[in-house]
Amino acid sequence: MAPPDLVAEPRIAAWNRRVDWWLTGLAAVFLAAYAWQVLDTSLPPAGRDALEFVLTGTWVVFVVDYVVRIALARRRWYFVRTHLLDLVILALPMFRQLRVLRLITVITVLNRQLRDDARGRVLFYVMGAVVLIGFVASLAVLDAERYAPDASITTFGGAVWWTITTISTVGYGDRYPVTPEGRLVAASLMVAGIALLGVVTASIASWFVENLRRTEATVERELDEVSADVDRTEVQLAAVLAELRAINARLDALERSSRPS
Amino acid sequence: MAPPDLVAEPRIAAWNRRVDWWLTGLAAVFLAAYAWQVLDTSLPPAGRDALEFVLTGTWVVFVVDYVVRIALARRRWYFVRTHLLDLVILALPMFRQLRVLRLITVITVLNRQLRDDARGRVLFYVMGAVVLIGFVASLAVLDAERYAPDASITTFGGAVWWTITTISTVGYGDRYPVTPEGRLVAASLMVAGIALLGVVTASIASWFVENLRRTEATVERELDEVSADVDRTEVQLAAVLAELRAINARLDALERSSRPS
Amino acid sequence: MAPPDLVAEPRIAAWNRRVDWWLTGLAAVFLAAYAWQVLDTSLPPAGRDALEFVLTGTWVVFVVDYVVRIALARRRWYFVRTHLLDLVILALPMFRQLRVLRLITVITVLNRQLRDDARGRVLFYVMGAVVLIGFVASLAVLDAERYAPDASITTFGGAVWWTITTISTVGYGDRYPVTPEGRLVAASLMVAGIALLGVVTASIASWFVENLRRTEATVERELDEVSADVDRTEVQLAAVLAELRAINARLDALERSSRPS
Amino acid sequence: MAPPDLVAEPRIAAWNRRVDWWLTGLAAVFLAAYAWQVLDTSLPPAGRDALEFVLTGTWVVFVVDYVVRIALARRRWYFVRTHLLDLVILALPMFRQLRVLRLITVITVLNRQLRDDARGRVLFYVMGAVVLIGFVASLAVLDAERYAPDASITTFGGAVWWTITTISTVGYGDRYPVTPEGRLVAASLMVAGIALLGVVTASIASWFVENLRRTEATVERELDEVSADVDRTEVQLAAVLAELRAINARLDALERSSRPS
């Protein structure tokens, strides 16, 4: 799902364009089913099974998408090598303990869509990404912690509050995860916070470079004008030389005609 | 209250200019009444009612200001669409649970005034904004938490201390909000902290761009001089060509006059 | 003690140059006496009184320095108005409760010396400033907290540990101040942390601008060369015109001499 | 181990090139033995002694490397003075209490290798450095805290979790070091976190300067072209003057020849 060298892989690029919206929809379905499963504690076993079926089903589709992209790749081994992280994130959730990693794929897909929609409006994108990541992290940490002994995160409200105090790096410590899965979510959330800060810094930096480009463009335009002027000068000088040579030729003729007389 | 496209809305711009100071005064009155209500716990019911009347009254004036601006707008729907957040912040406090949101409007108005007063002096502005936001957050969190069971923020001193540890993202965790309203205040405070950091970064960035502009200006001025020199060269060359053509013409005449002889 | 408009106040500038080292020494003496008083709990009352005498004495000298500078000022009221913060910091410690503020003057003086010594070596300066501020804050918080009920900062080691967790904004919350004075120290420490970050950012920024200056200088030098070339061209063209006019004059003469023949 | 003035010390530079890989391997061996000693609590006394022998042995080699470099130095005292920190870090671990400082040398060597491998790929380097520093800090804090009374960091999992919450400056406070050695590790970890942030900022800054360089290069290239054009103009003008002087010479001759007639 990372941006591959699409110029060298036109078939994957075409596939991506075709399935992009479907994958986004699928990620949204996965997230909705996951949220329902986590938040609705009064769900009967049958409903729980149905949601589990949806979650497994969408997961299988993500795996199929990856396999198809390998099949379409020209340089197959190169593709697998450069998309190893995707493979790991798709394969690891087979183990029950690491099912929380499925959310990384879902966030990656939804985040890409968000980034495409928000092109240029960084504030909008950052807000969207924080809400998305915060919502998913709150669900995941609640799912992981809820029934753990000594858990301090046992309600969705508490999970949201914990997410806010963590992503802002305030960390009161009134609530914190105690299970390995919950701590994995916490670590991801901290990385996400630092990454978001990086996006903000990078966007300020790119705004700078745009300014630099404009300065460069102005100076280059002025230089082009000067260059054109100098070129015109050269043409004029060529004309001057031509006239002078004509004069010299005429003077030669004059000299010759005046000498015999 | 966001900066609207005032060029396209001259009537709103005129209205804003006229009511700007009144709104600032109103926000100050609101804040004073709110602070009194929160801090003076020995207030008799009659005094409390009087303050409540002031708070509701100023609130109604803010709503009226919004309605007038809609009425003055040329492109009414566009105005409402681009000022949706203002509408939400003005409408939500109708619900008792969300009355704390009134403070956002008050801070927005006072902050705008502060920004206009501090134009260019970033340190002064940042200090003012931190004091304003910190004071309001301390009042709001105290108002929300004070009578909650298990609350750790029960005095104004404690609320100020909590505000300092939160906005600096230190977060000892000796005090933290436990009510939904208090946590809303906490989340806003964290966002404010990050936003203030953004203002500092942006001001350093703008100082850069000013430097860039100066470089650009120097280079452009030098380029203009060179350009003027080259233009003068062209004028001189035109004079040279004119002289040469005159010479050629005379030589023609000379030739003609010398040939018959 | 802020950098005054020394060009307009030559007498204060001269005074500053003369007393600079004495004030630095005095600040060091104050800090040493303060550290001794705080750290040596087995000090007999007589020793304690002696240290108190040193602390009060150095303080009086700082006040005298301020008064002398007012006396030397040409625009006396302007000086007082622009150095109001210094006045406040010097006057407030008269109240026993606010004696901790004396340390701000001491840090300001020592920090200025450090900045002068470290000119250009930002890393060195930042390390020095962190150690200085951290040491003073550890002493001050220990002095304030030590005998408070429920205090968690009761040893110098614990105070240093608390200072480290606070200035890095980690804030575990295993130790935190509970007295107003201790919290004043904490708030100052958080501001210092943010200010140090600002110094680092500003130094990276200034390194940038230096780079910009160099680019500017290169382009300007090249432009100067082009400008000189164009000027030479103008001189050459003037010579060309002079020659041409001479030719025309001669041709005039030729014409006149050939017509009568 | 800091980058010495290698141009002035060719023998040390040659030595560094020869032993570079050996030191990296040695650091890896040290780290592996240290990890084994800390993590394998069921190690028999004989195994523990063997690991201790490896640790002491590699340490001695690092000391020998330092001594050899002093011996190779041309300006011996200058070398020792500018590498004082290395000396301190190598000498202090002789005291049992400060043995944790050995890890600083190990991290320095491995970090240098990582930086050389990752040249240009900042994200890769930052991730590698965080993992390296985090792993070492987790081992060191566990080693220091494990058997302390009131310790909250007693398992490797707990140590890793504490490292994550500390380096991200979240600091919940559910776990924190209580021994002096553990707190030394914590302080180093906080400095490392700030340093890593500095690396990220510096890399964004260097990316900028590269952009600046490219702008400079473009403008200079255009200026060179203009300069060349102007030079060509000068050559043309010289030709014009030569022609004109030839004309004048001929006119002189013409005049002379026409006057006697």
PDB file of C-alpha atoms in Angstrom, chain D residues 78-237:
ATOM      1  CA  TYR D  78      45.639  18.784  21.943  1.00  0.00           C
ATOM      2  CA  PHE D  79      44.164  15.356  21.171  1.00  0.00           C
ATOM      3  CA  VAL D  80      43.630  14.503  24.855  1.00  0.00           C
ATOM      4  CA  ARG D  81      42.109  17.938  25.524  1.00  0.00           C
ATOM      5  CA  THR D  82      39.639  17.664  22.623  1.00  0.00           C
ATOM      6  CA  HIS D  83      38.745  14.053  23.521  1.00  0.00           C
ATOM      7  CA  LEU D  84      38.360  14.610  27.252  1.00  0.00           C
ATOM      8  CA  LEU D  85      34.731  13.412  27.217  1.00  0.00           C
ATOM      9  CA  ASP D  86      35.821  10.082  25.672  1.00  0.00           C
ATOM     10  CA  LEU D  87      38.431   9.717  28.396  1.00  0.00           C
ATOM     11  CA  VAL D  88      35.891  10.398  31.144  1.00  0.00           C
ATOM     12  CA  ILE D  89      33.399   7.917  29.652  1.00  0.00           C
ATOM     13  CA  LEU D  90      36.143   5.274  29.386  1.00  0.00           C
ATOM     14  CA  ALA D  91      37.613   5.881  32.861  1.00  0.00           C
ATOM     15  CA  LEU D  92      34.499   6.360  35.007  1.00  0.00           C
ATOM     16  CA  PRO D  93      33.120   2.799  34.526  1.00  0.00           C
ATOM     17  CA  MET D  94      36.138   1.566  36.571  1.00  0.00           C
ATOM     18  CA  PHE D  95      33.944   2.453  39.543  1.00  0.00           C
ATOM     19  CA  ARG D  96      31.315  -0.281  39.935  1.00  0.00           C
ATOM     20  CA  GLN D  97      28.596   2.346  40.549  1.00  0.00           C
ATOM     21  CA  LEU D  98      29.171   3.937  37.129  1.00  0.00           C
ATOM     22  CA  ARG D  99      29.469   0.779  35.038  1.00  0.00           C
ATOM     23  CA  VAL D 100      26.295   1.750  33.174  1.00  0.00           C
ATOM     24  CA  LEU D 101      28.389   4.457  31.421  1.00  0.00           C
ATOM     25  CA  ARG D 102      30.116   1.702  29.410  1.00  0.00           C
ATOM     26  CA  LEU D 103      26.941   1.556  27.341  1.00  0.00           C
ATOM     27  CA  ILE D 104      27.497   5.147  26.134  1.00  0.00           C
ATOM     28  CA  THR D 105      30.691   4.077  24.303  1.00  0.00           C
ATOM     29  CA  VAL D 106      28.906   1.051  22.849  1.00  0.00           C
ATOM     30  CA  ILE D 107      25.974   3.181  21.640  1.00  0.00           C
ATOM     31  CA  THR D 108      28.360   5.810  20.217  1.00  0.00           C
ATOM     32  CA  VAL D 109      30.214   3.187  18.150  1.00  0.00           C
ATOM     33  CA  LEU D 110      27.052   1.406  16.917  1.00  0.00           C
ATOM     34  CA  ASN D 111      25.308   4.751  16.228  1.00  0.00           C
ATOM     35  CA  ARG D 112      28.256   5.920  14.071  1.00  0.00           C
ATOM     36  CA  GLN D 113      28.030   2.706  12.035  1.00  0.00           C
ATOM     37  CA  LEU D 114      24.265   3.172  11.683  1.00  0.00           C
ATOM     38  CA  ARG D 115      24.749   6.787  10.539  1.00  0.00           C
ATOM     39  CA  ASP D 116      27.294   5.695   7.914  1.00  0.00           C
ATOM     40  CA  ASP D 117      24.952   2.971   6.648  1.00  0.00           C
ATOM     41  CA  ALA D 118      21.917   5.232   6.541  1.00  0.00           C
ATOM     42  CA  ARG D 119      23.634   8.211   4.865  1.00  0.00           C
ATOM     43  CA  GLY D 120      20.825  10.378   3.536  1.00  0.00           C
ATOM     44  CA  ARG D 121      17.928   8.211   4.644  1.00  0.00           C
ATOM     45  CA  VAL D 122      17.019  10.130   7.791  1.00  0.00           C
ATOM     46  CA  LEU D 123      13.828   8.213   8.585  1.00  0.00           C
ATOM     47  CA  PHE D 124      15.748   4.919   8.423  1.00  0.00           C
ATOM     48  CA  TYR D 125      18.499   6.297  10.661  1.00  0.00           C
ATOM     49  CA  VAL D 126      16.096   7.776  13.220  1.00  0.00           C
ATOM     50  CA  MET D 127      14.177   4.487  13.442  1.00  0.00           C
ATOM     51  CA  GLY D 128      17.408   2.523  13.847  1.00  0.00           C
ATOM     52  CA  ALA D 129      18.775   4.900  16.486  1.00  0.00           C
ATOM     53  CA  VAL D 130      15.505   4.853  18.457  1.00  0.00           C
ATOM     54  CA  VAL D 131      15.434   1.040  18.443  1.00  0.00           C
ATOM     55  CA  LEU D 132      19.133   0.838  19.447  1.00  0.00           C
ATOM     56  CA  ILE D 133      18.898   3.439  22.213  1.00  0.00           C
ATOM     57  CA  GLY D 134      15.550   2.075  23.409  1.00  0.00           C
ATOM     58  CA  PHE D 135      16.886  -1.495  23.628  1.00  0.00           C
ATOM     59  CA  VAL D 136      20.038  -0.460  25.510  1.00  0.00           C
ATOM     60  CA  ALA D 137      18.066   1.810  27.864  1.00  0.00           C
ATOM     61  CA  SER D 138      15.567  -0.950  28.596  1.00  0.00           C
ATOM     62  CA  LEU D 139      18.392  -3.362  29.474  1.00  0.00           C
ATOM     63  CA  ALA D 140      20.223  -0.786  31.585  1.00  0.00           C
ATOM     64  CA  VAL D 141      17.192   0.357  33.542  1.00  0.00           C
ATOM     65  CA  LEU D 142      16.153  -3.242  34.205  1.00  0.00           C
ATOM     66  CA  ASP D 143      19.698  -4.060  35.367  1.00  0.00           C
ATOM     67  CA  ALA D 144      19.655  -1.047  37.707  1.00  0.00           C
ATOM     68  CA  GLU D 145      16.125  -1.300  39.072  1.00  0.00           C
ATOM     69  CA  ARG D 146      15.246  -4.994  39.183  1.00  0.00           C
ATOM     70  CA  TYR D 147      16.229  -5.789  42.794  1.00  0.00           C
ATOM     71  CA  ALA D 148      15.661  -2.309  44.274  1.00  0.00           C
ATOM     72  CA  PRO D 149      13.018  -2.030  46.995  1.00  0.00           C
ATOM     73  CA  ASP D 150       9.870  -0.228  45.741  1.00  0.00           C
ATOM     74  CA  ALA D 151      11.053  -0.723  42.131  1.00  0.00           C
ATOM     75  CA  SER D 152       8.287  -0.551  39.511  1.00  0.00           C
ATOM     76  CA  ILE D 153      10.510  -1.712  36.627  1.00  0.00           C
ATOM     77  CA  THR D 154      11.183  -5.401  37.313  1.00  0.00           C
ATOM     78  CA  THR D 155      10.596  -7.198  33.957  1.00  0.00           C
ATOM     79  CA  PHE D 156      12.025  -6.627  30.473  1.00  0.00           C
ATOM     80  CA  GLY D 157       8.516  -6.008  29.096  1.00  0.00           C
ATOM     81  CA  GLY D 158       7.943  -3.388  31.779  1.00  0.00           C
ATOM     82  CA  ALA D 159      11.323  -1.814  31.038  1.00  0.00           C
ATOM     83  CA  VAL D 160      10.512  -1.552  27.297  1.00  0.00           C
ATOM     84  CA  TRP D 161       7.116  -0.018  28.124  1.00  0.00           C
ATOM     85  CA  TRP D 162       8.781   2.498  30.476  1.00  0.00           C
ATOM     86  CA  THR D 163      11.341   3.352  27.756  1.00  0.00           C
ATOM     87  CA  ILE D 164       8.556   4.055  25.228  1.00  0.00           C
ATOM     88  CA  THR D 165       6.589   6.276  27.622  1.00  0.00           C
ATOM     89  CA  THR D 166       9.784   8.158  28.536  1.00  0.00           C
ATOM     90  CA  ILE D 167      11.360   8.753  25.095  1.00  0.00           C
ATOM     91  CA  SER D 168       8.002  10.071  23.820  1.00  0.00           C
ATOM     92  CA  THR D 169       7.869  12.349  26.932  1.00  0.00           C
ATOM     93  CA  VAL D 170       4.371  11.020  27.715  1.00  0.00           C
ATOM     94  CA  GLY D 171       5.476   9.830  31.166  1.00  0.00           C
ATOM     95  CA  TYR D 172       2.354   8.230  32.626  1.00  0.00           C
ATOM     96  CA  GLY D 173       4.172   7.609  35.876  1.00  0.00           C
ATOM     97  CA  ASP D 174       2.920   4.019  36.264  1.00  0.00           C
ATOM     98  CA  ARG D 175       6.601   2.986  36.187  1.00  0.00           C
ATOM     99  CA  TYR D 176       9.630   5.150  36.954  1.00  0.00           C
ATOM    100  CA  PRO D 177      13.180   4.481  38.135  1.00  0.00           C
ATOM    101  CA  VAL D 178      14.022   4.850  41.837  1.00  0.00           C
ATOM    102  CA  THR D 179      17.774   4.071  41.896  1.00  0.00           C
ATOM    103  CA  PRO D 180      20.468   6.655  40.994  1.00  0.00           C
ATOM    104  CA  GLU D 181      21.685   4.433  38.144  1.00  0.00           C
ATOM    105  CA  GLY D 182      18.152   4.015  36.769  1.00  0.00           C
ATOM    106  CA  ARG D 183      17.623   7.760  36.923  1.00  0.00           C
ATOM    107  CA  LEU D 184      20.898   8.320  35.067  1.00  0.00           C
ATOM    108  CA  VAL D 185      19.525   6.041  32.328  1.00  0.00           C
ATOM    109  CA  ALA D 186      16.248   8.008  32.355  1.00  0.00           C
ATOM    110  CA  ALA D 187      18.036  11.364  32.032  1.00  0.00           C
ATOM    111  CA  SER D 188      20.117  10.009  29.126  1.00  0.00           C
ATOM    112  CA  LEU D 189      16.969   8.719  27.447  1.00  0.00           C
ATOM    113  CA  MET D 190      15.311  12.152  27.713  1.00  0.00           C
ATOM    114  CA  VAL D 191      18.420  13.820  26.254  1.00  0.00           C
ATOM    115  CA  ALA D 192      18.402  11.191  23.485  1.00  0.00           C
ATOM    116  CA  GLY D 193      14.764  11.975  22.690  1.00  0.00           C
ATOM    117  CA  ILE D 194      15.528  15.702  22.403  1.00  0.00           C
ATOM    118  CA  ALA D 195      18.662  14.937  20.336  1.00  0.00           C
ATOM    119  CA  LEU D 196      16.679  12.764  17.920  1.00  0.00           C
ATOM    120  CA  LEU D 197      14.202  15.619  17.497  1.00  0.00           C
ATOM    121  CA  GLY D 198      17.207  17.837  16.767  1.00  0.00           C
ATOM    122  CA  VAL D 199      18.406  15.397  14.079  1.00  0.00           C
ATOM    123  CA  VAL D 200      14.991  15.485  12.400  1.00  0.00           C
ATOM    124  CA  THR D 201      14.895  19.305  12.502  1.00  0.00           C
ATOM    125  CA  ALA D 202      18.479  19.522  11.229  1.00  0.00           C
ATOM    126  CA  SER D 203      17.720  17.142   8.358  1.00  0.00           C
ATOM    127  CA  ILE D 204      14.714  19.224   7.297  1.00  0.00           C
ATOM    128  CA  ALA D 205      16.986  22.277   7.535  1.00  0.00           C
ATOM    129  CA  SER D 206      19.710  20.671   5.391  1.00  0.00           C
ATOM    130  CA  TRP D 207      17.094  19.724   2.800  1.00  0.00           C
ATOM    131  CA  PHE D 208      16.233  23.429   2.668  1.00  0.00           C
ATOM    132  CA  VAL D 209      19.801  24.523   2.203  1.00  0.00           C
ATOM    133  CA  GLU D 210      20.131  22.030  -0.650  1.00  0.00           C
ATOM    134  CA  ASN D 211      17.139  23.777  -2.242  1.00  0.00           C
ATOM    135  CA  LEU D 212      18.822  27.136  -1.659  1.00  0.00           C
ATOM    136  CA  ARG D 213      21.992  25.831  -3.304  1.00  0.00           C
ATOM    137  CA  ARG D 214      20.030  24.773  -6.344  1.00  0.00           C
ATOM    138  CA  THR D 215      18.393  28.224  -6.615  1.00  0.00           C
ATOM    139  CA  GLU D 216      21.809  29.819  -6.276  1.00  0.00           C
ATOM    140  CA  ALA D 217      23.230  27.494  -8.952  1.00  0.00           C
ATOM    141  CA  THR D 218      20.418  28.311 -11.425  1.00  0.00           C
ATOM    142  CA  VAL D 219      20.751  32.066 -10.925  1.00  0.00           C
ATOM    143  CA  GLU D 220      24.536  31.866 -11.181  1.00  0.00           C
ATOM    144  CA  ARG D 221      24.333  29.847 -14.396  1.00  0.00           C
ATOM    145  CA  GLU D 222      22.002  32.436 -15.931  1.00  0.00           C
ATOM    146  CA  LEU D 223      24.279  35.219 -14.723  1.00  0.00           C
ATOM    147  CA  ASP D 224      27.254  33.455 -16.315  1.00  0.00           C
ATOM    148  CA  GLU D 225      25.381  33.343 -19.623  1.00  0.00           C
ATOM    149  CA  VAL D 226      24.567  37.048 -19.417  1.00  0.00           C
ATOM    150  CA  SER D 227      28.195  37.716 -18.471  1.00  0.00           C
ATOM    151  CA  ALA D 228      29.406  35.731 -21.498  1.00  0.00           C
ATOM    152  CA  ASP D 229      26.991  37.650 -23.745  1.00  0.00           C
ATOM    153  CA  VAL D 230      28.279  40.953 -22.396  1.00  0.00           C
ATOM    154  CA  ASP D 231      31.860  39.774 -22.955  1.00  0.00           C
ATOM    155  CA  ARG D 232      31.002  38.905 -26.555  1.00  0.00           C
ATOM    156  CA  THR D 233      29.521  42.394 -26.879  1.00  0.00           C
ATOM    157  CA  GLU D 234      32.831  43.842 -25.712  1.00  0.00           C
ATOM    158  CA  VAL D 235      34.711  41.809 -28.313  1.00  0.00           C
ATOM    159  CA  GLN D 236      32.288  43.012 -30.996  1.00  0.00           C
ATOM    160  CA  LEU D 237      32.740  46.607 -29.841  1.00  0.00           C
TER     161      LEU D 237
END
